[in-house]
mmCIF file of C-alpha atoms and ligand atoms in Angstrom:
data_model
loop_
_atom_site.group_PDB
_atom_site.id
_atom_site.type_symbol
_atom_site.label_atom_id
_atom_site.label_comp_id
_atom_site.label_asym_id
_atom_site.label_seq_id
_atom_site.Cartn_x
_atom_site.Cartn_y
_atom_site.Cartn_z
ATOM 1 C CA MET A 3 -15.358 1.851 -46.119
ATOM 2 C CA LEU A 4 -18.582 0.923 -44.372
ATOM 3 C CA SER A 5 -20.526 3.133 -46.730
ATOM 4 C CA LYS A 6 -18.862 1.469 -49.692
ATOM 5 C CA LEU A 7 -20.066 -1.870 -48.358
ATOM 6 C CA GLU A 8 -23.616 -0.574 -47.953
ATOM 7 C CA ASN A 9 -23.461 0.694 -51.530
ATOM 8 C CA VAL A 10 -22.464 -2.761 -52.752
ATOM 9 C CA LEU A 11 -25.571 -4.154 -51.056
ATOM 10 C CA ASN A 12 -27.839 -1.492 -52.549
ATOM 11 C CA ASP A 13 -26.400 -1.797 -56.039
ATOM 12 C CA ALA A 14 -26.684 -5.551 -55.942
ATOM 13 C CA GLU A 15 -30.331 -5.336 -54.910
ATOM 14 C CA LEU A 16 -31.102 -2.922 -57.750
ATOM 15 C CA ASP A 17 -29.298 -5.096 -60.325
ATOM 16 C CA LEU A 18 -30.998 -8.231 -59.018
ATOM 17 C CA ALA A 19 -34.411 -6.701 -59.536
ATOM 18 C CA LYS A 20 -33.639 -6.233 -63.236
ATOM 19 C CA VAL A 21 -32.407 -9.784 -63.955
ATOM 20 C CA ASN A 22 -34.848 -12.325 -65.340
ATOM 21 C CA ASP A 23 -32.846 -15.106 -66.847
ATOM 22 C CA LEU A 24 -30.563 -17.711 -65.302
ATOM 23 C CA ASN A 25 -27.439 -16.918 -67.348
ATOM 24 C CA ALA A 26 -27.538 -13.247 -66.459
ATOM 25 C CA LEU A 27 -28.078 -14.196 -62.831
ATOM 26 C CA VAL A 28 -24.965 -16.393 -62.760
ATOM 27 C CA GLN A 29 -22.972 -13.588 -64.328
ATOM 28 C CA LEU A 30 -24.288 -11.038 -61.858
ATOM 29 C CA LYS A 31 -23.491 -13.259 -58.910
ATOM 30 C CA ALA A 32 -19.910 -13.620 -60.145
ATOM 31 C CA ASN A 33 -19.674 -9.822 -60.484
ATOM 32 C CA TYR A 34 -20.626 -9.255 -56.861
ATOM 33 C CA LEU A 35 -19.547 -12.355 -54.964
ATOM 34 C CA GLY A 36 -16.885 -13.902 -57.204
ATOM 35 C CA LYS A 37 -13.131 -13.933 -56.425
ATOM 36 C CA LYS A 38 -12.623 -10.855 -58.540
ATOM 37 C CA GLY A 39 -16.052 -9.410 -57.740
ATOM 38 C CA VAL A 40 -17.051 -6.084 -56.220
ATOM 39 C CA LEU A 41 -17.149 -7.361 -52.657
ATOM 40 C CA ALA A 42 -13.700 -8.888 -52.936
ATOM 41 C CA SER A 43 -12.230 -5.679 -54.289
ATOM 42 C CA VAL A 44 -13.711 -3.643 -51.407
ATOM 43 C CA MET A 45 -12.253 -6.168 -49.008
ATOM 44 C CA SER A 46 -8.798 -5.879 -50.547
ATOM 45 C CA ASN A 47 -8.455 -2.494 -48.816
ATOM 46 C CA MET A 48 -8.751 -4.090 -45.364
ATOM 47 C CA ARG A 49 -4.975 -4.092 -44.879
ATOM 48 C CA ASP A 50 -5.026 -0.302 -44.366
ATOM 49 C CA LEU A 51 -7.390 -0.554 -41.392
ATOM 50 C CA THR A 52 -6.826 -0.813 -37.650
ATOM 51 C CA VAL A 53 -7.584 -4.099 -35.852
ATOM 52 C CA GLU A 54 -10.775 -2.662 -34.385
ATOM 53 C CA GLN A 55 -11.998 -1.431 -37.742
ATOM 54 C CA ARG A 56 -11.108 -4.753 -39.381
ATOM 55 C CA LYS A 57 -13.229 -6.594 -36.863
ATOM 56 C CA GLU A 58 -16.226 -4.350 -37.433
ATOM 57 C CA ILE A 59 -15.900 -4.316 -41.195
ATOM 58 C CA GLY A 60 -15.281 -8.068 -41.259
ATOM 59 C CA MET A 61 -18.512 -8.778 -39.394
ATOM 60 C CA ARG A 62 -20.509 -6.445 -41.589
ATOM 61 C CA THR A 63 -19.000 -7.969 -44.707
ATOM 62 C CA ASN A 64 -20.063 -11.424 -43.631
ATOM 63 C CA VAL A 65 -23.609 -10.269 -42.993
ATOM 64 C CA ILE A 66 -23.767 -8.604 -46.402
ATOM 65 C CA LYS A 67 -22.276 -11.621 -48.126
ATOM 66 C CA ASN A 68 -24.756 -13.994 -46.528
ATOM 67 C CA SER A 69 -27.643 -11.715 -47.284
ATOM 68 C CA LEU A 70 -26.577 -11.419 -50.928
ATOM 69 C CA GLU A 71 -26.202 -15.162 -51.261
ATOM 70 C CA GLU A 72 -29.721 -15.640 -49.948
ATOM 71 C CA LYS A 73 -31.076 -13.029 -52.328
ATOM 72 C CA PHE A 74 -29.345 -14.638 -55.324
ATOM 73 C CA GLU A 75 -30.724 -18.035 -54.299
ATOM 74 C CA ALA A 76 -34.251 -16.621 -53.920
ATOM 75 C CA LYS A 77 -34.007 -14.966 -57.319
ATOM 76 C CA LYS A 78 -32.815 -18.206 -58.875
ATOM 77 C CA ASN A 79 -35.848 -20.056 -57.458
ATOM 78 C CA GLN A 80 -38.153 -17.339 -58.679
ATOM 79 C CA ILE A 81 -36.760 -17.526 -62.238
ATOM 80 C CA GLU A 82 -36.961 -21.314 -62.315
ATOM 81 C CA GLU A 83 -40.557 -21.262 -61.131
ATOM 82 C CA ALA A 84 -41.454 -18.751 -63.833
ATOM 83 C CA ILE A 85 -39.902 -21.040 -66.467
ATOM 84 C CA ILE A 86 -41.951 -24.012 -65.264
ATOM 85 C CA ASN A 87 -45.150 -21.978 -65.183
ATOM 86 C CA GLN A 88 -44.532 -20.787 -68.712
ATOM 87 C CA LYS A 89 -43.912 -24.359 -69.847
ATOM 88 C CA LEU A 90 -47.124 -25.597 -68.212
ATOM 89 C CA GLN A 91 -49.061 -22.795 -69.839
ATOM 90 C CA ASN A 92 -47.695 -23.753 -73.273
ATOM 91 C CA GLU A 93 -48.655 -27.370 -72.692
ATOM 92 C CA THR A 94 -52.259 -26.681 -71.772
ATOM 93 C CA ILE A 95 -54.661 -29.007 -73.585
ATOM 94 C CA ASP A 96 -57.824 -27.695 -75.151
ATOM 95 C CA VAL A 97 -60.225 -30.428 -74.165
ATOM 96 C CA THR A 98 -62.857 -29.090 -76.549
ATOM 97 C CA LEU A 99 -60.722 -29.961 -79.621
ATOM 98 C CA PRO A 100 -61.963 -32.993 -81.599
ATOM 99 C CA GLY A 101 -60.168 -36.269 -80.684
ATOM 100 C CA VAL A 102 -57.628 -38.040 -82.848
ATOM 101 C CA ASP A 103 -59.265 -40.818 -84.839
ATOM 102 C CA PHE A 104 -57.090 -43.917 -84.421
ATOM 103 C CA SER A 105 -58.547 -47.015 -85.956
ATOM 104 C CA ILE A 106 -58.205 -50.370 -84.216
ATOM 105 C CA GLY A 107 -58.194 -53.787 -85.841
ATOM 106 C CA GLY A 108 -60.922 -56.377 -85.612
ATOM 107 C CA ILE A 109 -60.971 -60.114 -85.008
ATOM 108 C CA HIS A 110 -60.378 -62.038 -88.220
ATOM 109 C CA PRO A 111 -63.584 -63.721 -89.468
ATOM 110 C CA LEU A 112 -61.968 -67.183 -89.216
ATOM 111 C CA ASN A 113 -60.985 -66.537 -85.609
ATOM 112 C CA GLN A 114 -64.511 -65.314 -84.945
ATOM 113 C CA THR A 115 -65.827 -68.657 -86.205
ATOM 114 C CA ILE A 116 -63.354 -70.553 -84.032
ATOM 115 C CA MET A 117 -64.357 -68.502 -81.005
ATOM 116 C CA GLU A 118 -68.022 -69.259 -81.696
ATOM 117 C CA LEU A 119 -67.260 -72.972 -82.065
ATOM 118 C CA GLU A 120 -65.288 -72.927 -78.823
ATOM 119 C CA ASP A 121 -68.129 -71.193 -76.974
ATOM 120 C CA LEU A 122 -70.636 -73.640 -78.328
ATOM 121 C CA TYR A 123 -68.669 -76.802 -77.558
ATOM 122 C CA ILE A 124 -67.356 -75.619 -74.188
ATOM 123 C CA GLY A 125 -71.035 -75.077 -73.348
ATOM 124 C CA MET A 126 -71.566 -78.785 -74.104
ATOM 125 C CA GLY A 127 -68.747 -79.863 -71.779
ATOM 126 C CA TYR A 128 -65.860 -80.111 -74.261
ATOM 127 C CA THR A 129 -62.385 -78.736 -73.571
ATOM 128 C CA VAL A 130 -60.087 -77.181 -76.156
ATOM 129 C CA ALA A 131 -56.899 -79.096 -77.067
ATOM 130 C CA GLU A 132 -54.046 -77.964 -79.262
ATOM 131 C CA GLY A 133 -51.171 -79.592 -81.088
ATOM 132 C CA PRO A 134 -48.170 -78.514 -83.174
ATOM 133 C CA GLU A 135 -48.396 -77.611 -86.846
ATOM 134 C CA ILE A 136 -45.202 -79.562 -87.525
ATOM 135 C CA GLU A 137 -46.267 -83.157 -86.875
ATOM 136 C CA THR A 138 -44.852 -86.628 -87.155
ATOM 137 C CA ASP A 139 -45.997 -88.944 -89.943
ATOM 138 C CA GLU A 140 -46.903 -91.349 -87.140
ATOM 139 C CA ASN A 141 -49.418 -89.004 -85.442
ATOM 140 C CA CYS A 142 -50.804 -87.494 -88.606
ATOM 141 C CA PHE A 143 -51.248 -90.756 -90.507
ATOM 142 C CA GLU A 144 -50.004 -94.051 -89.075
ATOM 143 C CA LYS A 145 -51.866 -93.893 -85.762
ATOM 144 C CA LEU A 146 -54.972 -92.741 -87.620
ATOM 145 C CA ASN A 147 -55.014 -96.038 -89.500
ATOM 146 C CA LEU A 148 -53.186 -94.720 -92.555
ATOM 147 C CA PRO A 149 -49.986 -96.793 -92.761
ATOM 148 C CA LYS A 150 -47.236 -95.753 -95.171
ATOM 149 C CA GLY A 151 -48.336 -96.373 -98.749
ATOM 150 C CA HIS A 152 -52.083 -96.375 -97.859
ATOM 151 C CA PRO A 153 -53.995 -95.091 -100.913
ATOM 152 C CA ALA A 154 -56.147 -92.780 -98.760
ATOM 153 C CA ARG A 155 -53.021 -90.677 -98.101
ATOM 154 C CA ASP A 156 -53.537 -89.351 -101.611
ATOM 155 C CA MET A 157 -56.668 -87.541 -100.366
ATOM 156 C CA GLN A 158 -54.335 -85.158 -98.590
ATOM 157 C CA ASP A 159 -51.377 -83.931 -100.582
ATOM 158 C CA THR A 160 -48.902 -83.282 -97.795
ATOM 159 C CA PHE A 161 -45.878 -81.009 -97.328
ATOM 160 C CA TYR A 162 -43.127 -83.279 -95.997
ATOM 161 C CA ILE A 163 -40.130 -81.839 -94.127
ATOM 162 C CA ASN A 164 -38.429 -85.255 -94.138
ATOM 163 C CA PRO A 165 -39.869 -88.792 -94.365
ATOM 164 C CA GLU A 166 -40.951 -88.667 -90.697
ATOM 165 C CA LEU A 167 -41.932 -84.981 -90.236
ATOM 166 C CA LEU A 168 -44.559 -82.945 -92.059
ATOM 167 C CA LEU A 169 -46.814 -79.891 -91.894
ATOM 168 C CA ARG A 170 -49.998 -81.422 -90.550
ATOM 169 C CA SER A 171 -52.616 -81.823 -93.254
ATOM 170 C CA GLN A 172 -55.455 -82.230 -90.746
ATOM 171 C CA THR A 173 -56.139 -81.541 -87.061
ATOM 172 C CA SER A 174 -56.874 -85.239 -86.451
ATOM 173 C CA PRO A 175 -53.341 -85.904 -84.999
ATOM 174 C CA VAL A 176 -54.433 -83.905 -81.934
ATOM 175 C CA GLN A 177 -56.860 -86.823 -81.301
ATOM 176 C CA VAL A 178 -53.891 -89.171 -81.233
ATOM 177 C CA ARG A 179 -51.848 -86.925 -78.932
ATOM 178 C CA THR A 180 -54.776 -86.562 -76.510
ATOM 179 C CA MET A 181 -55.491 -90.296 -76.494
ATOM 180 C CA MET A 182 -51.816 -91.086 -75.834
ATOM 181 C CA GLU A 183 -51.900 -88.748 -72.813
ATOM 182 C CA ASN A 184 -55.186 -90.029 -71.377
ATOM 183 C CA ASP A 185 -54.414 -93.653 -70.576
ATOM 184 C CA GLY A 186 -57.647 -95.169 -71.840
ATOM 185 C CA LYS A 187 -59.834 -92.626 -69.980
ATOM 186 C CA PRO A 188 -62.856 -90.780 -71.466
ATOM 187 C CA ILE A 189 -62.160 -87.697 -73.638
ATOM 188 C CA LYS A 190 -64.275 -84.788 -74.858
ATOM 189 C CA ILE A 191 -62.290 -82.252 -76.862
ATOM 190 C CA ILE A 192 -62.284 -79.946 -79.835
ATOM 191 C CA CYS A 193 -59.024 -79.003 -81.521
ATOM 192 C CA PRO A 194 -59.082 -75.927 -83.747
ATOM 193 C CA GLY A 195 -55.987 -75.026 -85.738
ATOM 194 C CA LYS A 196 -54.152 -74.439 -88.991
ATOM 195 C CA VAL A 197 -53.473 -77.208 -91.499
ATOM 196 C CA TYR A 198 -51.494 -77.338 -94.748
ATOM 197 C CA ARG A 199 -51.897 -79.113 -98.071
ATOM 198 C CA ARG A 200 -50.025 -79.079 -101.345
ATOM 199 C CA ASP A 201 -53.069 -77.673 -103.180
ATOM 200 C CA ALA A 202 -52.986 -74.991 -105.866
ATOM 201 C CA ASP A 203 -54.846 -71.956 -104.521
ATOM 202 C CA ASP A 204 -58.192 -71.160 -106.170
ATOM 203 C CA ALA A 205 -61.635 -69.984 -105.063
ATOM 204 C CA THR A 206 -62.219 -73.083 -102.918
ATOM 205 C CA HIS A 207 -58.664 -74.304 -102.147
ATOM 206 C CA SER A 208 -55.886 -72.817 -100.070
ATOM 207 C CA HIS A 209 -52.507 -74.364 -99.246
ATOM 208 C CA GLN A 210 -53.108 -73.301 -95.659
ATOM 209 C CA PHE A 211 -56.522 -73.386 -94.023
ATOM 210 C CA MET A 212 -58.202 -74.150 -90.707
ATOM 211 C CA GLN A 213 -60.019 -77.085 -89.241
ATOM 212 C CA CYS A 214 -61.732 -77.837 -85.972
ATOM 213 C CA GLU A 215 -61.468 -81.449 -84.922
ATOM 214 C CA GLY A 216 -63.774 -83.015 -82.337
ATOM 215 C CA LEU A 217 -63.284 -86.233 -80.353
ATOM 216 C CA VAL A 218 -65.581 -87.785 -77.776
ATOM 217 C CA LEU A 219 -64.686 -91.113 -76.150
ATOM 218 C CA GLY A 220 -66.568 -92.821 -73.332
ATOM 219 C CA LYS A 221 -68.817 -95.731 -72.484
ATOM 220 C CA ASN A 222 -71.841 -96.416 -74.695
ATOM 221 C CA ILE A 223 -71.371 -93.489 -77.033
ATOM 222 C CA THR A 224 -73.270 -93.995 -80.253
ATOM 223 C CA MET A 225 -73.894 -92.455 -83.637
ATOM 224 C CA ALA A 226 -77.039 -90.834 -82.166
ATOM 225 C CA ASP A 227 -74.807 -88.794 -79.821
ATOM 226 C CA LEU A 228 -72.723 -87.721 -82.814
ATOM 227 C CA LYS A 229 -75.810 -86.658 -84.734
ATOM 228 C CA GLY A 230 -77.090 -84.663 -81.741
ATOM 229 C CA ALA A 231 -73.777 -82.821 -81.323
ATOM 230 C CA LEU A 232 -73.654 -81.943 -85.023
ATOM 231 C CA LEU A 233 -77.283 -80.792 -85.194
ATOM 232 C CA GLU A 234 -76.665 -78.527 -82.205
ATOM 233 C CA MET A 235 -73.621 -77.090 -83.976
ATOM 234 C CA ALA A 236 -75.506 -76.472 -87.244
ATOM 235 C CA GLN A 237 -78.407 -74.739 -85.500
ATOM 236 C CA LYS A 238 -76.151 -72.558 -83.312
ATOM 237 C CA MET A 239 -73.658 -71.642 -86.051
ATOM 238 C CA PHE A 240 -76.274 -70.957 -88.754
ATOM 239 C CA ASP A 241 -79.880 -70.729 -87.581
ATOM 240 C CA LYS A 242 -82.279 -72.771 -85.514
ATOM 241 C CA ASP A 243 -84.260 -74.042 -88.486
ATOM 242 C CA ARG A 244 -81.327 -75.884 -90.052
ATOM 243 C CA GLN A 245 -81.438 -79.643 -90.457
ATOM 244 C CA ILE A 246 -78.541 -82.013 -91.018
ATOM 245 C CA ARG A 247 -78.210 -85.103 -93.179
ATOM 246 C CA LEU A 248 -75.610 -87.867 -92.793
ATOM 247 C CA ARG A 249 -74.346 -89.618 -95.933
ATOM 248 C CA PRO A 250 -72.202 -92.753 -95.884
ATOM 249 C CA SER A 251 -68.567 -91.992 -96.658
ATOM 250 C CA PHE A 252 -65.052 -93.260 -95.993
ATOM 251 C CA PHE A 253 -62.312 -92.082 -93.681
ATOM 252 C CA PRO A 254 -59.630 -94.533 -92.531
ATOM 253 C CA PHE A 255 -59.888 -93.309 -88.923
ATOM 254 C CA THR A 256 -63.651 -93.794 -88.535
ATOM 255 C CA GLU A 257 -65.998 -96.717 -89.123
ATOM 256 C CA PRO A 258 -68.720 -96.111 -90.083
ATOM 257 C CA SER A 259 -67.873 -92.734 -91.643
ATOM 258 C CA VAL A 260 -70.243 -90.038 -92.779
ATOM 259 C CA GLU A 261 -70.231 -86.844 -94.725
ATOM 260 C CA VAL A 262 -72.474 -84.279 -93.047
ATOM 261 C CA ASP A 263 -74.695 -81.873 -94.994
ATOM 262 C CA VAL A 264 -76.590 -78.880 -93.622
ATOM 263 C CA SER A 265 -79.852 -77.790 -95.219
ATOM 264 C CA CYS A 266 -79.297 -74.831 -97.537
ATOM 265 C CA GLY A 267 -79.921 -71.459 -95.924
ATOM 266 C CA MET A 268 -80.491 -69.670 -99.223
ATOM 267 C CA CYS A 269 -83.496 -71.694 -100.353
ATOM 268 C CA GLY A 270 -84.505 -73.369 -97.110
ATOM 269 C CA GLY A 271 -83.876 -76.778 -98.675
ATOM 270 C CA LYS A 272 -85.953 -76.362 -101.838
ATOM 271 C CA GLY A 273 -82.936 -76.268 -104.162
ATOM 272 C CA CYS A 274 -81.078 -73.256 -105.587
ATOM 273 C CA SER A 275 -77.807 -72.364 -107.288
ATOM 274 C CA THR A 276 -75.887 -72.238 -103.957
ATOM 275 C CA CYS A 277 -76.771 -75.864 -103.150
ATOM 276 C CA LYS A 278 -76.695 -76.854 -106.820
ATOM 277 C CA GLY A 279 -80.362 -77.746 -106.672
ATOM 278 C CA THR A 280 -79.958 -80.395 -103.948
ATOM 279 C CA GLY A 281 -81.196 -78.393 -100.955
ATOM 280 C CA TRP A 282 -78.099 -79.549 -98.960
ATOM 281 C CA ILE A 283 -74.555 -78.259 -98.451
ATOM 282 C CA GLU A 284 -71.672 -80.436 -97.298
ATOM 283 C CA VAL A 285 -69.948 -79.040 -94.203
ATOM 284 C CA LEU A 286 -67.880 -81.729 -92.516
ATOM 285 C CA GLY A 287 -66.688 -85.305 -92.167
ATOM 286 C CA ALA A 288 -67.326 -87.478 -89.134
ATOM 287 C CA GLY A 289 -67.776 -91.011 -87.879
ATOM 288 C CA MET A 290 -67.349 -93.529 -85.059
ATOM 289 C CA VAL A 291 -63.672 -93.832 -84.139
ATOM 290 C CA ASN A 292 -62.162 -96.896 -85.831
ATOM 291 C CA ASP A 293 -61.231 -99.740 -83.448
ATOM 292 C CA ASN A 294 -57.694 -99.775 -84.867
ATOM 293 C CA VAL A 295 -57.241 -96.101 -84.005
ATOM 294 C CA LEU A 296 -58.444 -96.745 -80.449
ATOM 295 C CA ARG A 297 -56.123 -99.741 -80.005
ATOM 296 C CA MET A 298 -53.062 -97.982 -81.417
ATOM 297 C CA SER A 299 -53.389 -95.240 -78.793
ATOM 298 C CA GLY A 300 -54.020 -97.478 -75.817
ATOM 299 C CA TYR A 301 -57.829 -97.743 -75.749
ATOM 300 C CA ASP A 302 -59.837 -100.977 -75.530
ATOM 301 C CA PRO A 303 -62.703 -100.764 -78.081
ATOM 302 C CA ALA A 304 -64.704 -103.252 -76.013
ATOM 303 C CA GLU A 305 -64.701 -100.787 -73.123
ATOM 304 C CA ILE A 306 -64.664 -97.355 -74.702
ATOM 305 C CA GLN A 307 -66.005 -96.083 -77.996
ATOM 306 C CA GLY A 308 -66.763 -92.704 -79.441
ATOM 307 C CA TYR A 309 -67.069 -90.364 -82.343
ATOM 308 C CA ALA A 310 -64.915 -87.832 -84.144
ATOM 309 C CA PHE A 311 -65.607 -85.030 -86.559
ATOM 310 C CA GLY A 312 -63.604 -82.541 -88.612
ATOM 311 C CA ILE A 313 -65.119 -79.153 -89.391
ATOM 312 C CA GLY A 314 -63.751 -76.956 -92.182
ATOM 313 C CA VAL A 315 -63.561 -73.528 -90.565
ATOM 314 C CA GLU A 316 -63.340 -71.630 -93.884
ATOM 315 C CA ARG A 317 -66.262 -73.561 -95.289
ATOM 316 C CA ILE A 318 -68.524 -72.703 -92.347
ATOM 317 C CA THR A 319 -67.421 -69.056 -92.418
ATOM 318 C CA MET A 320 -67.993 -68.783 -96.170
ATOM 319 C CA LEU A 321 -71.485 -70.218 -95.856
ATOM 320 C CA LYS A 322 -72.359 -68.048 -92.887
ATOM 321 C CA HIS A 323 -71.273 -64.791 -94.535
ATOM 322 C CA ARG A 324 -71.859 -65.772 -98.178
ATOM 323 C CA ILE A 325 -68.210 -65.376 -99.128
ATOM 324 C CA ASP A 326 -67.439 -66.887 -102.513
ATOM 325 C CA ASP A 327 -63.645 -66.984 -102.565
ATOM 326 C CA ILE A 328 -61.477 -68.582 -99.847
ATOM 327 C CA ARG A 329 -58.513 -66.390 -100.871
ATOM 328 C CA ASN A 330 -60.280 -63.392 -99.310
ATOM 329 C CA PHE A 331 -59.336 -64.772 -95.893
ATOM 330 C CA TYR A 332 -55.630 -64.738 -96.630
ATOM 331 C CA THR A 333 -54.980 -61.679 -98.774
ATOM 332 C CA ASN A 334 -55.593 -59.197 -95.939
ATOM 333 C CA ASP A 335 -57.538 -56.620 -97.913
ATOM 334 C CA VAL A 336 -58.896 -54.276 -95.221
ATOM 335 C CA ARG A 337 -61.974 -53.535 -97.354
ATOM 336 C CA PHE A 338 -62.900 -57.200 -96.894
ATOM 337 C CA LEU A 339 -61.789 -57.499 -93.258
ATOM 338 C CA ASN A 340 -63.491 -54.277 -92.138
ATOM 339 C CA GLN A 341 -66.875 -55.827 -92.882
ATOM 340 C CA PHE A 342 -66.339 -58.217 -89.958
ATOM 341 C CA LYS A 343 -65.324 -55.635 -87.396
ATOM 342 C CA GLU A 344 -67.720 -55.308 -84.492
ATOM 343 C CA VAL A 345 -66.842 -51.629 -84.030
ATOM 344 C CA LYS A 346 -66.368 -49.931 -87.392
HETATM 345 N N1 DAH B 421 -59.438 -85.121 -91.062
HETATM 346 C C1 DAH B 421 -60.460 -85.133 -92.104
HETATM 347 C C2 DAH B 421 -60.006 -84.284 -93.286
HETATM 348 O O1 DAH B 421 -59.154 -83.471 -93.113
HETATM 349 C C3 DAH B 421 -61.764 -84.614 -91.576
HETATM 350 C C4 DAH B 421 -62.354 -85.561 -90.650
HETATM 351 C C5 DAH B 421 -63.254 -86.503 -91.101
HETATM 352 C C6 DAH B 421 -62.013 -85.588 -89.320
HETATM 353 C C7 DAH B 421 -63.835 -87.423 -90.276
HETATM 354 C C8 DAH B 421 -62.569 -86.511 -88.470
HETATM 355 C C9 DAH B 421 -63.494 -87.434 -88.958
HETATM 356 O O2 DAH B 421 -62.294 -86.552 -87.179
HETATM 357 O O3 DAH B 421 -64.041 -88.320 -88.121
HETATM 358 O O4 DAH B 421 -60.496 -84.446 -94.335
#
């Protein structure tokens, strides 16, 4: 019987050496060590033995069983390791292969202009303020000196949500919001953002566009300060040789009001088709904040005065890049947008 046991061990070792997959290994283990396996069947003959023999055979059987279990476990580890190695080998990356070309987006030209304006004005001590696109009639018109029924409301065809709420038609209501929060104290802000008007879209009109409002309030602020701030803007946004010209105009929220022209970059001011022969191009509206506007938002015009301006972001961007149709900004044609990418 002892020799039978030794044979089991030898046979198992030989069979183990041949196995190289996990399923076969499980099967083999069951054949040798399972309830109905080879070892169990040898053991079933134990009844015919003497007590002494049983003791000896029993001990030997245990040793063989333990040894086989260890060998099966070692084999299992070996097979698993081989599988992992094979997997790693299949996943090897050839670093000399050309990379995958994934294209990234760029910053929209209008946002580029806003970022430039922000840089420029922050450099002059302004902070950036924001307000909601859904505004009250009060902030967008009434507190800007445009009471209900004022004829100047016709200048801005507005999308109303209800009689008191609207899609803001200008960024000027952010002036009102900031004044209401500042308790009569000095202010120096720009407010870039989207605005909406009930205009039919064409080459120069869009029902949604962008403005950048500016408001500076403090002691002894004059029209000369306004002109300085605008000249700085024109020379930084376009080029250092640009001049500006202020023409009298009307806005209900400023008095006096001006329309601001920049000298034409195409002809240097001599007159060409871009500037329609005048040498100047209109870029924004501005003025000294109307006393009524100051009073309505808690400011005393005898103490604090200031100026405001409203820049058309599309207009500046179109002039800068010689774009002739505002719709290009909103139709998302990548052939157009790609021209403004920093990394192409
Ligand atoms: N809100 C005006 C518009 O949309 C632009 C404007 C003009 C803003 C003069 C101002 C200003 O702050 O002083 O047409």
